[in-house]
Tab-separated table of C-alpha atoms in Angstrom:
chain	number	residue	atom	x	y	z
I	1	UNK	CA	-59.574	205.745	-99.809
I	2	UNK	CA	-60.841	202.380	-101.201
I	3	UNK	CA	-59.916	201.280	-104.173
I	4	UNK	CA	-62.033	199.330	-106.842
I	5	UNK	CA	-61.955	195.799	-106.494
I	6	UNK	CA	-61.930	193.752	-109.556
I	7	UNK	CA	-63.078	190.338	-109.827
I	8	UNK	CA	-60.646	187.882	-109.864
I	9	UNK	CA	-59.829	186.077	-113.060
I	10	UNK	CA	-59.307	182.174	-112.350
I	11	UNK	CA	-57.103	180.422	-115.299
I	12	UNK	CA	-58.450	177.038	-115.386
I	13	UNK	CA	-55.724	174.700	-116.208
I	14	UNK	CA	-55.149	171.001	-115.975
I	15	UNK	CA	-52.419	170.048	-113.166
I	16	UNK	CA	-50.711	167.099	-114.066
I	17	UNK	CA	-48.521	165.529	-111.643
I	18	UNK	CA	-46.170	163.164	-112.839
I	19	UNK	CA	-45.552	160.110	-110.458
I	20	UNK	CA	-42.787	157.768	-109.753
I	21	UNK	CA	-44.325	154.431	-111.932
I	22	UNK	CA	-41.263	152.199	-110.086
I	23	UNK	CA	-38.189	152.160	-108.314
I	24	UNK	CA	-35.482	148.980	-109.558
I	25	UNK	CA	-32.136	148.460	-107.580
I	26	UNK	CA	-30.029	146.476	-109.985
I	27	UNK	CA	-26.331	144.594	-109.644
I	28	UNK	CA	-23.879	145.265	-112.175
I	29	UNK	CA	-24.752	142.025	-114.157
I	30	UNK	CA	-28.308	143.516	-114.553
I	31	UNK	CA	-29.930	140.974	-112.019
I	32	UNK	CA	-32.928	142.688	-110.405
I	33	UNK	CA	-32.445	142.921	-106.814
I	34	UNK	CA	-35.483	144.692	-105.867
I	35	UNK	CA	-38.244	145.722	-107.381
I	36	UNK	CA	-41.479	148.633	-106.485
I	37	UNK	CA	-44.133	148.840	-108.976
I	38	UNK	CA	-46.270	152.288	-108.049
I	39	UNK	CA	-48.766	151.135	-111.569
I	40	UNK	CA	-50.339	148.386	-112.355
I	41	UNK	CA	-48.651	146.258	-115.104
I	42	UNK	CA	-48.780	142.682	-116.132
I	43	UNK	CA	-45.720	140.303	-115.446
I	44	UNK	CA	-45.135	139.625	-119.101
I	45	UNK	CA	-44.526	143.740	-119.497
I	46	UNK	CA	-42.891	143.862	-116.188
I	47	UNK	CA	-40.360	141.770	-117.391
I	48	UNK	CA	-40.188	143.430	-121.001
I	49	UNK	CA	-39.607	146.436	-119.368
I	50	UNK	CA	-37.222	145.565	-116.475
I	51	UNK	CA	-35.094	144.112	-119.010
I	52	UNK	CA	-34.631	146.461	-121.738
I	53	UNK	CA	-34.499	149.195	-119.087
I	54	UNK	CA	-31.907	147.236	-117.177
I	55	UNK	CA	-30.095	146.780	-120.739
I	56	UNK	CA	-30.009	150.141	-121.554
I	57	UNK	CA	-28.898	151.891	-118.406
I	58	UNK	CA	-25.787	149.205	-117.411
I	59	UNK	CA	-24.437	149.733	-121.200
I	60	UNK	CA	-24.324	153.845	-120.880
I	61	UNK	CA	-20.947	154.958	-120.111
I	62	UNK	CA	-20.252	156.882	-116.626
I	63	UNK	CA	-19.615	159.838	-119.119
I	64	UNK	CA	-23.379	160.038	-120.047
I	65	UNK	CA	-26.438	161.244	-118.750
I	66	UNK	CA	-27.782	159.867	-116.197
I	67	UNK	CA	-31.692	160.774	-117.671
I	68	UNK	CA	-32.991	158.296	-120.643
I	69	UNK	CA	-36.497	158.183	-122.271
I	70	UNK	CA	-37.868	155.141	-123.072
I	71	UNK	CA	-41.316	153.689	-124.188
I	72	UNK	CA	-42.909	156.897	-122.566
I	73	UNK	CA	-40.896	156.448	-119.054
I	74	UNK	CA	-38.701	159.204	-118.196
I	75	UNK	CA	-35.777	156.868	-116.514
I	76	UNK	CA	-33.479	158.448	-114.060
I	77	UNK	CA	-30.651	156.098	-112.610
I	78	UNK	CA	-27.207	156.330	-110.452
I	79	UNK	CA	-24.828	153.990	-109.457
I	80	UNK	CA	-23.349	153.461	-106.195
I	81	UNK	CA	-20.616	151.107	-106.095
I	82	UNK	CA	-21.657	147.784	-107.633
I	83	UNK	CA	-25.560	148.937	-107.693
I	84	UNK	CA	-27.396	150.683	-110.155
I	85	UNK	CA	-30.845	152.620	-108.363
I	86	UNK	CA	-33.388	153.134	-111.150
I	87	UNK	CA	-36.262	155.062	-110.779
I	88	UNK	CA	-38.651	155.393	-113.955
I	89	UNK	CA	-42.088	158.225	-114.312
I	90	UNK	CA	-44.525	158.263	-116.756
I	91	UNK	CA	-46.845	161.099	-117.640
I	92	UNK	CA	-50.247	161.318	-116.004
I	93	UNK	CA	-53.159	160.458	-118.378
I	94	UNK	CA	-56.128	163.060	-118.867
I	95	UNK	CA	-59.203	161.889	-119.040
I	96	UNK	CA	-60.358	161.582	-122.677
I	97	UNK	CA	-56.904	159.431	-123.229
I	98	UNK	CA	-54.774	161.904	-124.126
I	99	UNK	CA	-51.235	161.695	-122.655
I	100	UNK	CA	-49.601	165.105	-121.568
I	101	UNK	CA	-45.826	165.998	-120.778
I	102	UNK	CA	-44.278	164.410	-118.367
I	103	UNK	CA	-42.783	167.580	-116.186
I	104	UNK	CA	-41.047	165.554	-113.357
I	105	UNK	CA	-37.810	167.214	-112.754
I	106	UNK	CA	-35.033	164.789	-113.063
I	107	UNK	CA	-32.620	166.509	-110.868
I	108	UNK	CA	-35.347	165.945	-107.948
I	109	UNK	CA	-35.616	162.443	-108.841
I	110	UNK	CA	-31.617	161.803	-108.413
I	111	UNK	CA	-31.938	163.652	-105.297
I	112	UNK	CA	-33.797	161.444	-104.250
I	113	UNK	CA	-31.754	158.422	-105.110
I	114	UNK	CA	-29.141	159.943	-103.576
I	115	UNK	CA	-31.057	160.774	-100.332
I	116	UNK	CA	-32.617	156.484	-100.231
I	117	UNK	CA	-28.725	155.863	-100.233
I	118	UNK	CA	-28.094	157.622	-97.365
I	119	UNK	CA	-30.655	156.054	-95.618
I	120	UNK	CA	-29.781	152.566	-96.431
I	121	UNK	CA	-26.167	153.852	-95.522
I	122	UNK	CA	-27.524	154.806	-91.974
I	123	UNK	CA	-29.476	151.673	-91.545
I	124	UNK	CA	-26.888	149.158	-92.792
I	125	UNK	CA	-23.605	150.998	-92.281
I	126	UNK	CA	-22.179	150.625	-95.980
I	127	UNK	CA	-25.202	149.760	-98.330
I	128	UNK	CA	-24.146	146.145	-100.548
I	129	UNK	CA	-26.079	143.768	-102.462
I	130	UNK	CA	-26.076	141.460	-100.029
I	131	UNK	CA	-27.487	143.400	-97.067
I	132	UNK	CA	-30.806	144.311	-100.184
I	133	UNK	CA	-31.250	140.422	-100.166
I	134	UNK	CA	-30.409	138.906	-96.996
I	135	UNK	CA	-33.091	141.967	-95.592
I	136	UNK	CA	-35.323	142.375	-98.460
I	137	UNK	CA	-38.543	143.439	-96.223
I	138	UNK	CA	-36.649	145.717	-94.008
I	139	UNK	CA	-35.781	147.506	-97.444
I	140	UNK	CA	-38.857	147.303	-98.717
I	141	UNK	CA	-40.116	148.682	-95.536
I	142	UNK	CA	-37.481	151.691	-95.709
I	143	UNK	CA	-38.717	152.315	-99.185
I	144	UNK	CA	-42.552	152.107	-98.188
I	145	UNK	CA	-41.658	154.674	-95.563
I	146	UNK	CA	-40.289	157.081	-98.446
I	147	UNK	CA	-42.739	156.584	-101.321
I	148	UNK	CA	-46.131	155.907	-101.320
I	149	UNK	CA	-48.183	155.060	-104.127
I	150	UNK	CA	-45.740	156.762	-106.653
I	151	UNK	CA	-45.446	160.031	-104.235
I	152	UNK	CA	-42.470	160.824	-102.212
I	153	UNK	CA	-43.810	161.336	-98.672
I	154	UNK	CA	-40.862	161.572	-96.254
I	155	UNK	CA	-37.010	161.968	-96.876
I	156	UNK	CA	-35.684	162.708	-93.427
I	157	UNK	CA	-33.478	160.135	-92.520
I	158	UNK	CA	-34.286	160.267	-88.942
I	159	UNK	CA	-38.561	160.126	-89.643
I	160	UNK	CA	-38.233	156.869	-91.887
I	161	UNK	CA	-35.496	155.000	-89.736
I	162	UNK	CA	-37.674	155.335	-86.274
I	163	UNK	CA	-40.067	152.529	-87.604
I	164	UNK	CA	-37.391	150.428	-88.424
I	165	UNK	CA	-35.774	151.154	-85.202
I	166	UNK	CA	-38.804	150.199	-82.933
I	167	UNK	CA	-39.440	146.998	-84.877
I	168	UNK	CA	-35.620	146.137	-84.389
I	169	UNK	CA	-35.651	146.780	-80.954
I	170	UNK	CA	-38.878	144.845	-80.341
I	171	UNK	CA	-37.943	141.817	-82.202
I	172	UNK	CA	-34.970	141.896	-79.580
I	173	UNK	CA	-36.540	141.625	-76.343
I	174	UNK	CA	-37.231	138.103	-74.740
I	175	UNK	CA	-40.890	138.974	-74.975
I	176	UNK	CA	-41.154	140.885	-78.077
I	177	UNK	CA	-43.922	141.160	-80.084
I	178	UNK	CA	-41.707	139.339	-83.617
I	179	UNK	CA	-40.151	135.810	-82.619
């Protein structure tokens, strides 16, 4: 026996997907030690934002959450020994101006943080300030590997190290492609 097919009914709603807007790794003293911009904004902002964000996250006790709003970012930060990893989202914009929620889950987001960590780990044995910026490409490479254009592509630790790997490994042989 058949049954009666019914047409399908197709709710038409608007998907917003929030991004990551940039990615800060930050010393204790608040000094900027790298820096990822995923949306365009002018240095005079930049550096508005960088610093009250920087401001506000270093002078929250460990006791606190680790999730702050601010000027329409959703902020999500963790520290690992003396370095504070800040990554900040900002709702996606519809068009006719109108802002919407910004639904990026936050517990994602410091997975994340915690899953670049290990991978800088891996790379550098025990991640320090130092090694982010004597080998500021290399990490910038690492974190190109992870994120692109505000969307987390890859987070096996294996899959974004390989790159690095080769290009180490070249730049090593007498005849290598880097001198």
């Amino acid at each position: 026996v058949l049954s009666q097919s019914r047409p399908c009914q197709v709710e038409t709603a608007v998907s917003t997907t929030a991004m990551i807007s940039f990615i800060l790794m930050v010393n204790k003293q608040g000094q900027t030690r790298l820096s990822s911009y995923y949306e365009w904004l002018n240095m005079e902002e930049r550096v508005a934002l960088e610093s009250e964000i920087i401001r506000k996250c270093l002078s929250r006790s460990e006791l606190q959450c680790s999730f702050v709003e601010y000027r329409g970012y959703k902020v999500i930060y963790r520290r690992y020994a003396s370095l504070f990893f800040i990554v900040g989202t900002k709702a996606d914009v519809i068009s006719g101006g109108t802002s919407v929620e910004n639904n990026e889950n936050e517990l994602g987001l410091l997975e994340f943080i915690h899953t670049l960590v290990e991978t800088m780990d891996k790379w550098a044995g025990s991640i320090c300030e130092l090694d982010i910026m004597y080998q500021l490409e290399q990490v910038h490479f690492l974190l190109d590997e992870m994120v692109m254009n505000g969307y987390v592509v890859e987070t096996n630790k294996m899959n974004i190290l390989r790159p690095l790997d080769l290009i180490e490994r070249e730049s090593k042989k007498d005849d290598g492609m880097f001198r």
